[in-house]
Amino acid sequence: MPAARVSSTLTIAFLLSACHAPAPPAPVAPLVEEFVRTALSFSPSSATAQGYHEHRGAALDDLLDDYSPSGNQQARDFLTGTIRKVANLAQTSLDDEDKADLEIIRLYCESALLDLNQIQSYRHNPTVYVEMIGNALYSPFVLNYAPEEARLAHITARIEKIPAALETAKQNLLDAPEIWNTVAQSENDGNIDLIEKTIRPKIPAALAARFNTVADNAVKALKSFNEYLKNDLAKHTSDWRLGAKPYDEKFKLTLATGDTPQKTLADAEAALASIREDMHKQALAVYPKFFPGKTPPSGLNAVVSEVLDKVARQHTTPDHYFDDARRDLAETTQFVKDKQLLALPEAGNLQVIPTPEFMRGIYGVGGFSQAPALEPRLGAYYWITPFTPGMGPQRVESKLREYNFYGLKILTIHEAMPGHYVQAEYASQVQPKWRGALREIFGNIPYVEGWAVYATELMIDQGYQNTPEMRLTFGKHMLRVVANTILDVKLQTMGMTDRQALDLMIDDTFQEKEEAEQKLQRAKLSSCQLPAYFVGWRGWDRLKAAYEKKQGADFKLAQFHERALKEGAPPLPVLSRLMLR
């Protein structure tokens, strides 16, 4: 059910209890605590990653997610029961914060039910099972919630259950789009490598005999699953497009902005045209620097493309890609401090590491994996997807041009500083603890992604790398943000073709071919996630303007950021009500 994270052998009951003088319990507190515990228990892979290890006597770290008919029915019963409880409690007298908590729970439950009952990803998407297994093994391997030997024993117990989980997958899967099948096979190879090349060398002698037996069986089952995907499921293909009616419902629950897909699409297309025109003016202004004595071409695309080509040539090498990302992280951190944009978290628990292989289907460039909601001390990860030997020189050069000197800095701002990492660290400090757990684990995607885009815009506006090259690269980044929305709505509901999607990205938003092809794959693997960047950024910008107007001469930028981030991650309309009341 939920997303992923990790933590300790302490129970959530202790973690969610106050450590100081008790305050009168909030009316929603018992429901929130029970919801967080039980929702996590339905996804042991996510529970480990969030820091919940035992549920009513069950050792969650030893278990895999249960997609059997009985497991799915228990989830349905829990979700429908929770919706009834939320509706009953909503009729009572509640303050705005309590109402926000209930809204987060309602949106999550209705969204999960939509997937279980109508979209039914578990019947059509083999990556559901492959990524669940990968997360279940990866989280206890990298997160030090217990001594290494204990965590390896948990991993071994989970590996033992892989054959049965894959048999359930085979029984559930009716068909699959070709792209989902292909990506599942690739990510499944990553799971095999995770067991054989990463986990096996770490197994202590005392655990070796058991591990070897269960790992051999699991690897055999994983390879058999790939054969099943190639030879059996591949005969039963389906469309990856969600379709207008389920898309509209998922859009409403996932983004929770109050706007329709059609209205959001129209706004994104208007923003695309406006940003392109601004970039045209910027490119004309800087053209003489790159082409002294040459008359600029007349067309917008021509002049912008020529200038961006010069900017793209300023890039690192595959050997220095990670080092440059670490350098950019240190540089952006210092800039935030110098400009006093907001108080930074003191934890210092962020690491830059390669994207796990089993997640590279979705994270073709990079991403952020936040610290466990219930044990943030265990650390967060800024993922950078490495160059692989099979990419070939043209693909390598295309990726380096897209994430050039300026593009890599923008990626680092978005994923880490002061983007996702800073937002997640603030969320981990929300009080009381039960509220913080809810809002961090089940937070609103536009809030989270919107903050990262807003934070990038903030850094540029405040003068970070204050050059025409950076401003043009940021303009290109913003074209990608709005194009994400156009792609998602049109691909999922309006029959947009691959060629049309690639033309939009390459011709209208100036993306490199490698980036465009990776984004097209991502757009086919998910729905209602890509628009979160645009609607979230717009929501943050609107909230800042409204809050500044309300505060008048008393407005302080850092105070606005800190207050908004200390709310966790409620839907943006809810955040506006909390901030502007």
Coordinates of C-alpha atoms in Angstrom, one line a residue:
M1 CA 0.0 0.0 0.0
P2 CA 2.1 3.0 1.1
A3 CA 5.4 4.3 -0.3
A4 CA 8.8 3.2 1.2
R5 CA 11.3 4.1 4.0
V6 CA 12.8 2.3 7.3
S7 CA 13.9 2.1 11.1
S8 CA 14.4 0.5 14.6
T9 CA 13.2 -2.3 16.8
L10 CA 11.2 0.2 18.9
T11 CA 7.5 -0.1 18.3
I12 CA 5.6 2.7 16.8
A13 CA 3.5 3.0 19.9
F14 CA 6.6 4.3 21.7
L15 CA 7.7 6.4 18.8
L16 CA 4.4 8.1 18.5
S17 CA 4.1 8.9 22.2
A18 CA 5.2 12.3 23.5
C19 CA 8.5 12.5 25.3
H20 CA 7.5 15.5 27.5
A21 CA 4.6 16.5 29.7
P22 CA 1.4 15.1 28.1
A23 CA -1.1 17.4 26.5
P24 CA -4.8 16.7 26.2
P25 CA -5.2 14.2 23.4
A26 CA -6.4 15.6 20.1
P27 CA -9.8 14.1 19.0
V28 CA -8.2 12.6 15.9
A29 CA -5.0 11.2 17.6
P30 CA -6.3 7.6 18.2
L31 CA -7.6 7.3 14.7
V32 CA -4.3 8.7 13.2
E33 CA -2.1 6.4 15.3
E34 CA -4.2 3.3 14.4
F35 CA -4.3 4.3 10.7
V36 CA -0.5 4.8 10.5
R37 CA 0.2 1.5 12.2
T38 CA -2.3 -0.6 10.3
A39 CA -1.6 0.9 6.9
L40 CA 2.1 0.2 7.2
S41 CA 1.4 -3.3 8.4
F42 CA -0.2 -4.1 5.0
S43 CA 3.1 -3.3 3.3
P44 CA 6.0 -4.8 5.4
S45 CA 8.5 -3.6 2.8
S46 CA 7.3 0.0 3.4
A47 CA 7.0 -0.5 7.1
T48 CA 10.7 -1.4 7.4
A49 CA 11.6 1.6 5.3
Q50 CA 9.5 3.9 7.5
G51 CA 10.7 2.5 10.9
Y52 CA 7.8 0.3 11.9
H53 CA 9.0 -3.2 12.7
E54 CA 6.4 -5.1 14.8
H55 CA 2.6 -5.0 14.4
R56 CA 0.5 -6.9 16.9
G57 CA 3.2 -9.5 17.5
A58 CA 4.1 -9.9 13.8
A59 CA 7.8 -9.2 12.9
L60 CA 7.3 -7.1 9.8
D61 CA 11.0 -7.1 8.9
D62 CA 10.7 -10.9 8.1
L63 CA 7.6 -10.5 5.8
L64 CA 6.8 -9.5 2.3
D65 CA 3.7 -7.6 1.1
D66 CA 0.7 -9.9 0.7
Y67 CA -1.1 -9.6 -2.6
S68 CA -3.1 -12.8 -2.2
P69 CA -7.0 -12.5 -2.5
S70 CA -7.3 -12.6 1.3
G71 CA -4.6 -10.0 1.8
N72 CA -6.2 -7.7 -0.7
Q73 CA -9.6 -8.2 0.9
Q74 CA -8.3 -7.3 4.3
A75 CA -6.8 -4.1 2.8
R76 CA -10.2 -3.2 1.3
D77 CA -11.9 -3.8 4.6
F78 CA -9.4 -1.6 6.5
L79 CA -9.7 1.2 3.9
T80 CA -13.5 1.3 3.8
G81 CA -13.7 1.1 7.6
T82 CA -11.2 3.9 7.9
I83 CA -13.2 6.1 5.5
R84 CA -16.4 5.5 7.6
K85 CA -14.5 6.5 10.8
V86 CA -13.1 9.6 9.1
A87 CA -16.6 10.6 8.0
N88 CA -18.0 10.1 11.5
L89 CA -15.3 12.1 13.2
A90 CA -15.5 14.9 10.6
Q91 CA -19.0 15.6 12.0
T92 CA -17.6 16.6 15.3
S93 CA -16.0 19.8 16.4
L94 CA -12.4 19.9 15.2
D95 CA -9.7 22.5 14.8
D96 CA -8.1 23.1 11.4
E97 CA -5.1 20.9 12.1
D98 CA -7.3 17.9 12.9
K99 CA -9.3 18.5 9.8
A100 CA -6.1 18.5 7.8
D101 CA -5.2 15.1 9.2
L102 CA -8.5 13.6 8.3
E103 CA -8.3 15.0 4.8
I104 CA -4.9 13.3 4.3
I105 CA -6.3 10.0 5.6
R106 CA -9.4 10.2 3.4
L107 CA -7.5 11.0 0.2
Y108 CA -5.1 8.1 0.8
C109 CA -7.8 5.6 1.5
E110 CA -9.9 6.6 -1.4
S111 CA -6.9 6.5 -3.7
A112 CA -5.8 3.1 -2.5
L113 CA -9.3 1.7 -3.0
L114 CA -9.4 3.2 -6.5
D115 CA -6.3 1.2 -7.3
L116 CA -7.5 -2.0 -5.6
N117 CA -10.9 -2.0 -7.1
Q118 CA -10.8 -0.3 -10.4
I119 CA -7.3 0.3 -11.7
Q120 CA -6.0 -3.0 -10.2
S121 CA -2.3 -2.5 -10.7
Y122 CA -1.7 -5.8 -9.0
R123 CA -3.4 -7.6 -12.0
H124 CA -1.7 -5.7 -14.8
N125 CA 1.7 -4.3 -13.6
P126 CA 4.5 -6.8 -12.9
T127 CA 6.7 -4.0 -11.6
V128 CA 4.5 -3.9 -8.5
Y129 CA 6.0 -7.2 -7.4
V130 CA 9.5 -6.7 -8.6
E131 CA 9.9 -3.3 -6.9
M132 CA 8.2 -4.5 -3.8
I133 CA 10.9 -7.3 -3.5
G134 CA 13.7 -4.9 -4.3
N135 CA 12.6 -2.4 -1.6
A136 CA 12.0 -5.2 0.9
L137 CA 15.7 -6.3 0.5
Y138 CA 17.3 -3.0 -0.1
S139 CA 15.9 -1.1 2.9
P140 CA 17.2 -3.4 5.7
F141 CA 20.5 -3.7 3.8
V142 CA 21.3 0.1 3.8
L143 CA 19.4 1.3 6.9
N144 CA 21.2 0.6 10.2
Y145 CA 18.1 0.1 12.4
A146 CA 19.6 -3.0 14.0
P147 CA 23.0 -4.7 14.1
E148 CA 24.1 -5.9 10.7
E149 CA 23.7 -9.6 11.5
A150 CA 20.1 -9.1 12.7
R151 CA 19.3 -7.2 9.5
L152 CA 20.8 -9.9 7.3
A153 CA 18.7 -12.4 9.1
H154 CA 15.6 -10.3 8.3
I155 CA 16.7 -10.1 4.7
T156 CA 17.2 -13.9 4.6
A157 CA 13.7 -14.4 6.0
R158 CA 12.3 -12.2 3.2
I159 CA 14.4 -13.9 0.5
E160 CA 12.9 -17.2 1.7
K161 CA 9.4 -15.9 0.9
I162 CA 10.2 -14.7 -2.7
P163 CA 9.2 -17.9 -4.5
A164 CA 5.7 -17.8 -2.9
A165 CA 5.3 -14.1 -3.6
L166 CA 6.1 -14.6 -7.2
E167 CA 3.7 -17.5 -7.5
T168 CA 1.0 -15.1 -6.1
A169 CA 2.1 -12.6 -8.8
K170 CA 1.6 -15.2 -11.5
Q171 CA -1.8 -16.0 -10.2
N172 CA -2.8 -12.4 -10.1
L173 CA -1.4 -11.0 -13.4
L174 CA -3.9 -11.2 -16.2
D175 CA -2.0 -9.1 -18.8
A176 CA 0.5 -6.3 -19.0
P177 CA 1.6 -3.5 -21.3
E178 CA 4.8 -4.4 -23.1
I179 CA 6.7 -1.5 -21.6
W180 CA 5.7 -2.6 -18.0
N181 CA 6.8 -6.2 -18.8
T182 CA 10.1 -5.1 -20.3
V183 CA 10.9 -2.8 -17.3
A184 CA 9.9 -5.5 -14.8
Q185 CA 12.4 -7.9 -16.4
S186 CA 15.2 -5.4 -16.3
E187 CA 14.5 -4.4 -12.6
N188 CA 14.1 -8.1 -11.8
D189 CA 17.7 -8.7 -13.0
G190 CA 18.6 -5.9 -10.6
N191 CA 17.0 -7.9 -7.8
I192 CA 19.0 -11.0 -8.7
D193 CA 22.3 -8.9 -8.7
L194 CA 21.2 -7.5 -5.3
I195 CA 21.0 -10.9 -3.8
E196 CA 24.0 -12.5 -5.5
K197 CA 26.5 -9.6 -5.7
T198 CA 25.6 -7.3 -2.9
I199 CA 23.9 -9.3 -0.1
R200 CA 25.6 -12.7 -0.4
P201 CA 29.2 -11.4 0.2
K202 CA 28.0 -9.8 3.5
I203 CA 26.4 -13.0 5.0
P204 CA 28.2 -14.1 8.2
A205 CA 29.3 -17.8 8.6
A206 CA 26.6 -18.5 11.2
L207 CA 23.9 -17.6 8.6
A208 CA 25.6 -18.9 5.5
A209 CA 24.0 -22.4 5.3
R210 CA 20.4 -21.1 5.6
F211 CA 21.1 -18.1 3.3
N212 CA 22.6 -20.2 0.6
T213 CA 19.6 -22.5 0.5
V214 CA 17.0 -19.8 0.5
A215 CA 18.9 -17.5 -1.9
D216 CA 19.5 -20.3 -4.4
N217 CA 15.7 -21.0 -4.4
A218 CA 14.9 -17.3 -4.6
V219 CA 17.2 -16.7 -7.5
K220 CA 15.8 -19.7 -9.3
A221 CA 12.3 -18.3 -8.8
L222 CA 13.3 -14.8 -9.9
K223 CA 14.8 -16.2 -13.1
S224 CA 11.7 -18.3 -13.6
F225 CA 9.6 -15.2 -13.2
N226 CA 11.5 -13.4 -15.9
E227 CA 10.9 -16.5 -18.2
Y228 CA 7.2 -16.2 -17.3
L229 CA 7.2 -12.5 -18.2
K230 CA 8.9 -13.2 -21.5
N231 CA 7.1 -16.3 -22.6
D232 CA 3.7 -16.3 -20.9
L233 CA 2.6 -12.9 -19.8
A234 CA 4.0 -11.3 -23.0
K235 CA 1.3 -13.1 -24.9
H236 CA -1.3 -11.1 -23.0
T237 CA -0.7 -7.4 -23.6
S238 CA -2.8 -4.5 -22.6
D239 CA -2.7 -0.7 -22.9
W240 CA -0.6 1.3 -20.5
R241 CA -3.0 4.3 -20.9
L242 CA -5.3 4.8 -18.0
G243 CA -8.2 6.3 -19.9
A244 CA -10.2 9.5 -19.2
K245 CA -12.6 8.3 -16.5
P246 CA -10.2 6.5 -14.1
Y247 CA -7.5 9.2 -14.8
D248 CA -9.9 12.0 -13.7
E249 CA -10.7 10.2 -10.5
K250 CA -7.0 9.4 -9.7
F251 CA -6.0 13.0 -10.6
K252 CA -8.6 14.3 -8.1
L253 CA -7.4 12.1 -5.3
T254 CA -3.6 12.2 -6.0
L255 CA -3.1 15.9 -6.7
A256 CA -6.0 17.2 -4.6
T257 CA -5.8 20.7 -6.0
G258 CA -9.5 21.1 -6.9
D259 CA -8.6 21.6 -10.6
T260 CA -9.6 19.2 -13.4
P261 CA -7.1 17.6 -15.8
Q262 CA -8.5 19.7 -18.6
K263 CA -8.1 23.0 -16.7
T264 CA -4.6 22.0 -15.6
L265 CA -3.6 21.1 -19.2
A266 CA -4.8 24.4 -20.5
D267 CA -2.8 26.3 -17.8
A268 CA 0.3 24.2 -18.6
E269 CA 0.1 24.9 -22.3
A270 CA -0.2 28.6 -21.6
A271 CA 2.8 28.5 -19.3
L272 CA 4.8 26.6 -21.9
A273 CA 4.2 29.4 -24.5
S274 CA 5.1 32.1 -21.9
I275 CA 8.3 30.4 -20.8
R276 CA 9.4 29.8 -24.4
E277 CA 9.0 33.5 -25.2
D278 CA 11.0 34.5 -22.2
M279 CA 13.8 32.1 -23.2
H280 CA 13.8 33.6 -26.7
K281 CA 14.4 37.1 -25.3
Q282 CA 17.2 35.7 -23.0
A283 CA 18.8 33.8 -25.9
L284 CA 18.8 36.9 -28.1
A285 CA 20.5 38.9 -25.4
V286 CA 23.3 36.5 -24.8
Y287 CA 23.7 35.4 -28.5
P288 CA 26.6 37.8 -29.2
K289 CA 28.6 36.3 -26.3
F290 CA 28.6 32.9 -28.0
F291 CA 28.5 34.0 -31.6
P292 CA 30.3 37.3 -31.9
G293 CA 29.5 39.2 -35.1
K294 CA 26.9 36.7 -36.2
T295 CA 23.3 37.6 -36.8
P296 CA 20.9 35.5 -34.8
P297 CA 18.5 33.2 -36.8
S298 CA 14.9 34.5 -37.0
G299 CA 13.0 31.6 -35.4
L300 CA 12.6 31.1 -31.7
N301 CA 13.6 27.4 -31.8
A302 CA 16.7 28.1 -33.8
V303 CA 18.2 30.9 -31.7
V304 CA 17.4 29.2 -28.3
S305 CA 18.7 25.8 -29.6
E306 CA 22.0 27.4 -30.7
V307 CA 22.6 29.0 -27.4
L308 CA 21.5 26.0 -25.4
D309 CA 23.9 23.9 -27.5
K310 CA 26.8 26.1 -26.3
V311 CA 25.7 25.8 -22.7
A312 CA 25.3 22.0 -23.0
R313 CA 28.9 21.6 -24.0
Q314 CA 30.0 22.7 -20.6
H315 CA 29.6 19.4 -18.8
T316 CA 31.5 16.9 -16.7
T317 CA 32.7 13.4 -17.5
P318 CA 31.2 10.1 -16.4
D319 CA 34.1 9.6 -14.0
H320 CA 33.5 12.9 -12.3
Y321 CA 29.7 12.9 -12.3
F322 CA 29.3 11.9 -8.7
D323 CA 32.1 14.1 -7.4
D324 CA 30.5 17.1 -9.1
A325 CA 27.1 16.3 -7.6
R326 CA 28.7 16.2 -4.1
R327 CA 30.5 19.5 -4.9
D328 CA 27.2 21.1 -6.0
L329 CA 25.5 19.9 -2.8
A330 CA 28.2 21.6 -0.6
E331 CA 27.9 24.7 -2.8
T332 CA 24.1 25.0 -2.6
T333 CA 24.2 24.3 1.1
Q334 CA 26.5 27.3 1.7
F335 CA 24.4 29.5 -0.5
V336 CA 21.2 28.8 1.5
K337 CA 23.1 29.6 4.7
D338 CA 24.6 32.8 3.3
K339 CA 21.3 34.1 2.0
Q340 CA 19.4 32.9 5.1
L341 CA 16.6 31.5 3.0
L342 CA 15.6 29.2 5.9
A343 CA 17.1 27.4 8.9
L344 CA 18.7 24.2 7.7
P345 CA 18.3 20.8 9.4
E346 CA 21.1 19.9 11.8
A347 CA 21.1 16.2 11.1
G348 CA 23.6 16.2 8.2
N349 CA 22.5 12.7 7.3
L350 CA 22.3 13.0 3.5
Q351 CA 24.5 10.7 1.4
V352 CA 25.0 10.8 -2.4
I353 CA 24.9 7.2 -3.8
P354 CA 24.1 5.4 -7.0
T355 CA 20.4 4.7 -7.7
P356 CA 19.5 1.1 -6.8
E357 CA 19.3 -1.0 -9.9
F358 CA 15.8 -2.2 -9.2
M359 CA 14.6 1.4 -9.2
R360 CA 16.3 2.7 -12.4
G361 CA 13.3 2.1 -14.6
I362 CA 11.5 5.0 -12.9
Y363 CA 14.6 7.0 -11.7
G364 CA 16.6 7.1 -15.0
V365 CA 18.5 10.2 -13.9
G366 CA 18.3 10.4 -10.1
G367 CA 16.0 10.9 -7.2
F368 CA 15.7 11.3 -3.4
S369 CA 15.0 8.6 -0.8
Q370 CA 14.2 10.3 2.5
A371 CA 15.2 9.2 5.9
P372 CA 12.8 6.8 7.7
A373 CA 9.9 8.8 9.0
L374 CA 10.1 7.2 12.4
E375 CA 13.9 7.2 12.6
P376 CA 15.3 10.1 10.7
R377 CA 18.8 9.6 12.2
L378 CA 19.3 6.7 9.9
G379 CA 19.9 8.9 7.0
A380 CA 18.6 10.0 3.6
Y381 CA 19.9 9.4 0.1
Y382 CA 20.4 11.6 -3.0
W383 CA 20.4 9.0 -5.8
I384 CA 22.4 9.6 -9.0
T385 CA 21.8 7.1 -11.7
P386 CA 25.2 6.1 -13.1
F387 CA 26.3 5.6 -16.6
T388 CA 26.4 1.9 -17.5
P389 CA 28.7 0.2 -20.0
G390 CA 25.9 -0.7 -22.4
M391 CA 24.8 2.9 -22.9
G392 CA 27.2 3.7 -25.7
P393 CA 29.0 7.0 -26.4
Q394 CA 26.0 8.8 -28.0
R395 CA 23.7 8.1 -25.0
V396 CA 26.4 9.0 -22.5
E397 CA 27.0 12.3 -24.3
S398 CA 23.3 13.1 -24.5
K399 CA 22.9 12.6 -20.8
L400 CA 25.9 14.7 -20.0
R401 CA 24.6 17.5 -22.2
E402 CA 21.3 17.4 -20.5
Y403 CA 22.9 17.4 -17.0
N404 CA 25.6 19.8 -17.8
F405 CA 27.4 22.1 -15.4
Y406 CA 24.2 24.0 -14.8
G407 CA 21.7 21.2 -15.2
L408 CA 23.4 19.0 -12.6
K409 CA 23.3 21.9 -10.1
I410 CA 19.5 22.3 -10.7
L411 CA 19.1 18.5 -10.2
T412 CA 21.0 18.9 -6.9
I413 CA 18.8 21.8 -5.8
H414 CA 15.6 19.9 -6.6
E415 CA 16.5 16.6 -5.0
A416 CA 18.5 17.8 -2.1
M417 CA 19.3 21.4 -1.2
P418 CA 17.0 23.1 -0.4
G419 CA 14.6 20.8 -2.2
H420 CA 13.4 17.3 -1.2
Y421 CA 16.0 16.7 1.5
V422 CA 15.2 19.9 3.4
Q423 CA 11.5 19.5 3.1
A424 CA 11.6 15.9 4.4
E425 CA 13.8 16.9 7.3
Y426 CA 11.3 19.6 8.4
A427 CA 8.5 17.1 8.0
S428 CA 10.3 14.7 10.4
Q429 CA 10.2 17.4 13.1
V430 CA 6.4 18.0 13.0
Q431 CA 4.8 17.7 16.4
P432 CA 3.0 15.8 17.9
K433 CA 4.8 12.7 16.6
W434 CA 1.6 10.9 15.5
R435 CA 0.8 13.9 13.3
G436 CA 4.4 14.1 11.9
A437 CA 4.3 10.4 11.0
L438 CA 1.0 10.8 9.1
R439 CA 2.0 13.9 7.2
E440 CA 5.5 12.6 6.3
I441 CA 4.5 9.1 5.2
F442 CA 1.2 9.9 3.5
G443 CA 2.1 13.5 2.4
N444 CA 0.7 15.2 -0.6
I445 CA 2.8 14.8 -3.8
P446 CA 2.2 18.3 -5.2
Y447 CA 3.3 19.8 -1.9
V448 CA 6.5 17.7 -2.0
E449 CA 7.4 18.1 -5.7
G450 CA 6.1 21.7 -5.8
W451 CA 8.4 22.7 -3.0
A452 CA 11.4 21.3 -4.9
V453 CA 10.5 23.3 -8.1
Y454 CA 9.7 26.4 -6.0
A455 CA 13.0 26.0 -4.2
T456 CA 14.9 25.9 -7.5
E457 CA 13.1 29.1 -8.7
L458 CA 14.0 30.6 -5.3
M459 CA 17.7 29.9 -5.6
I460 CA 17.8 31.4 -9.1
D461 CA 15.9 34.5 -8.1
Q462 CA 18.2 34.9 -5.1
G463 CA 21.2 35.0 -7.4
Y464 CA 22.6 31.4 -7.3
Q465 CA 25.0 31.1 -10.3
N466 CA 23.7 34.4 -11.5
T467 CA 24.6 34.0 -15.2
P468 CA 22.6 34.0 -18.5
E469 CA 23.6 30.4 -18.9
M470 CA 22.0 29.4 -15.6
R471 CA 18.8 31.4 -16.2
L472 CA 18.4 29.8 -19.7
T473 CA 19.0 26.3 -18.2
F474 CA 16.4 27.1 -15.5
G475 CA 14.0 28.1 -18.2
K476 CA 14.6 24.8 -19.9
H477 CA 14.0 23.1 -16.6
M478 CA 10.7 24.9 -16.2
L479 CA 9.7 23.9 -19.7
R480 CA 10.2 20.3 -18.6
V481 CA 8.0 21.0 -15.5
V482 CA 5.1 22.2 -17.5
A483 CA 5.6 19.6 -20.3
N484 CA 5.4 16.9 -17.7
T485 CA 1.7 17.9 -17.2
I486 CA 1.0 18.0 -20.9
L487 CA 2.6 14.6 -21.4
D488 CA 0.7 12.9 -18.6
V489 CA -2.8 14.2 -19.5
K490 CA -2.4 13.7 -23.2
L491 CA -0.6 10.3 -23.1
Q492 CA -3.0 8.8 -20.5
T493 CA -6.3 10.3 -21.8
M494 CA -6.0 11.8 -25.3
G495 CA -4.0 9.2 -27.4
M496 CA -0.8 11.2 -27.7
T497 CA 1.7 9.1 -29.7
D498 CA 5.3 8.5 -28.9
R499 CA 6.3 10.7 -31.8
Q500 CA 4.2 13.6 -30.6
A501 CA 5.5 13.2 -27.1
L502 CA 9.2 13.2 -28.3
D503 CA 8.5 16.2 -30.5
L504 CA 7.1 18.1 -27.6
M505 CA 10.1 17.3 -25.4
I506 CA 12.8 17.7 -28.0
D507 CA 11.4 20.5 -30.2
D508 CA 9.3 22.6 -27.8
T509 CA 11.2 22.1 -24.6
F510 CA 14.7 21.6 -25.9
Q511 CA 15.4 18.3 -24.1
E512 CA 18.2 16.0 -25.2
K513 CA 17.1 12.7 -26.9
E514 CA 18.3 10.5 -24.0
E515 CA 16.3 12.6 -21.5
A516 CA 13.2 12.6 -23.7
E517 CA 13.2 8.9 -24.2
Q518 CA 13.7 8.2 -20.4
K519 CA 10.8 10.6 -19.7
L520 CA 8.6 8.9 -22.2
Q521 CA 9.2 5.6 -20.5
R522 CA 8.5 7.1 -17.1
A523 CA 5.3 8.6 -18.4
K524 CA 4.2 5.1 -19.5
L525 CA 5.1 3.6 -16.1
S526 CA 3.1 6.0 -13.9
S527 CA 0.1 8.3 -14.0
C528 CA -0.8 11.5 -12.1
Q529 CA 2.7 11.8 -10.8
L530 CA 4.2 14.0 -13.5
P531 CA 1.7 16.9 -13.1
A532 CA 2.6 17.2 -9.5
Y533 CA 5.6 19.4 -10.4
F534 CA 3.6 22.0 -12.2
V535 CA 0.5 22.2 -10.0
G536 CA 2.7 22.0 -6.9
W537 CA 5.0 24.8 -8.0
R538 CA 2.0 27.0 -9.0
G539 CA 0.4 26.3 -5.6
W540 CA 3.6 27.3 -3.7
D541 CA 4.0 30.5 -5.7
R542 CA 0.3 31.4 -5.1
L543 CA 0.6 30.7 -1.4
K544 CA 3.7 32.8 -1.1
A545 CA 2.0 35.8 -2.8
A546 CA -1.1 35.5 -0.6
Y547 CA 0.9 35.1 2.6
E548 CA 3.1 38.1 1.7
K549 CA 0.0 40.2 1.0
K550 CA -1.5 39.1 4.4
Q551 CA 1.6 39.9 6.3
G552 CA 2.4 43.1 4.6
A553 CA 5.4 44.9 6.0
D554 CA 5.9 42.1 8.5
F555 CA 6.6 39.5 5.8
K556 CA 9.9 37.6 6.1
L557 CA 10.9 35.1 3.5
A558 CA 12.6 32.7 5.8
Q559 CA 9.7 32.7 8.2
F560 CA 7.3 31.9 5.5
H561 CA 9.4 28.9 4.4
E562 CA 9.8 27.6 7.9
R563 CA 6.2 27.9 8.8
A564 CA 5.0 26.2 5.7
L565 CA 7.5 23.4 5.9
K566 CA 6.6 22.8 9.6
E567 CA 3.1 21.8 8.6
G568 CA 4.5 18.5 7.1
A569 CA 3.0 17.8 3.6
P570 CA -0.8 18.5 3.6
P571 CA -2.6 19.1 0.3
L572 CA -1.8 22.7 -0.9
P573 CA -5.4 24.0 -0.6
V574 CA -5.3 22.7 3.0
L575 CA -1.9 24.3 3.6
S576 CA -3.3 27.6 2.4
R577 CA -6.2 27.4 4.9
L578 CA -3.7 26.7 7.7
M579 CA -1.3 29.5 6.7
L580 CA -3.9 32.2 5.9
R581 CA -6.4 31.7 8.7

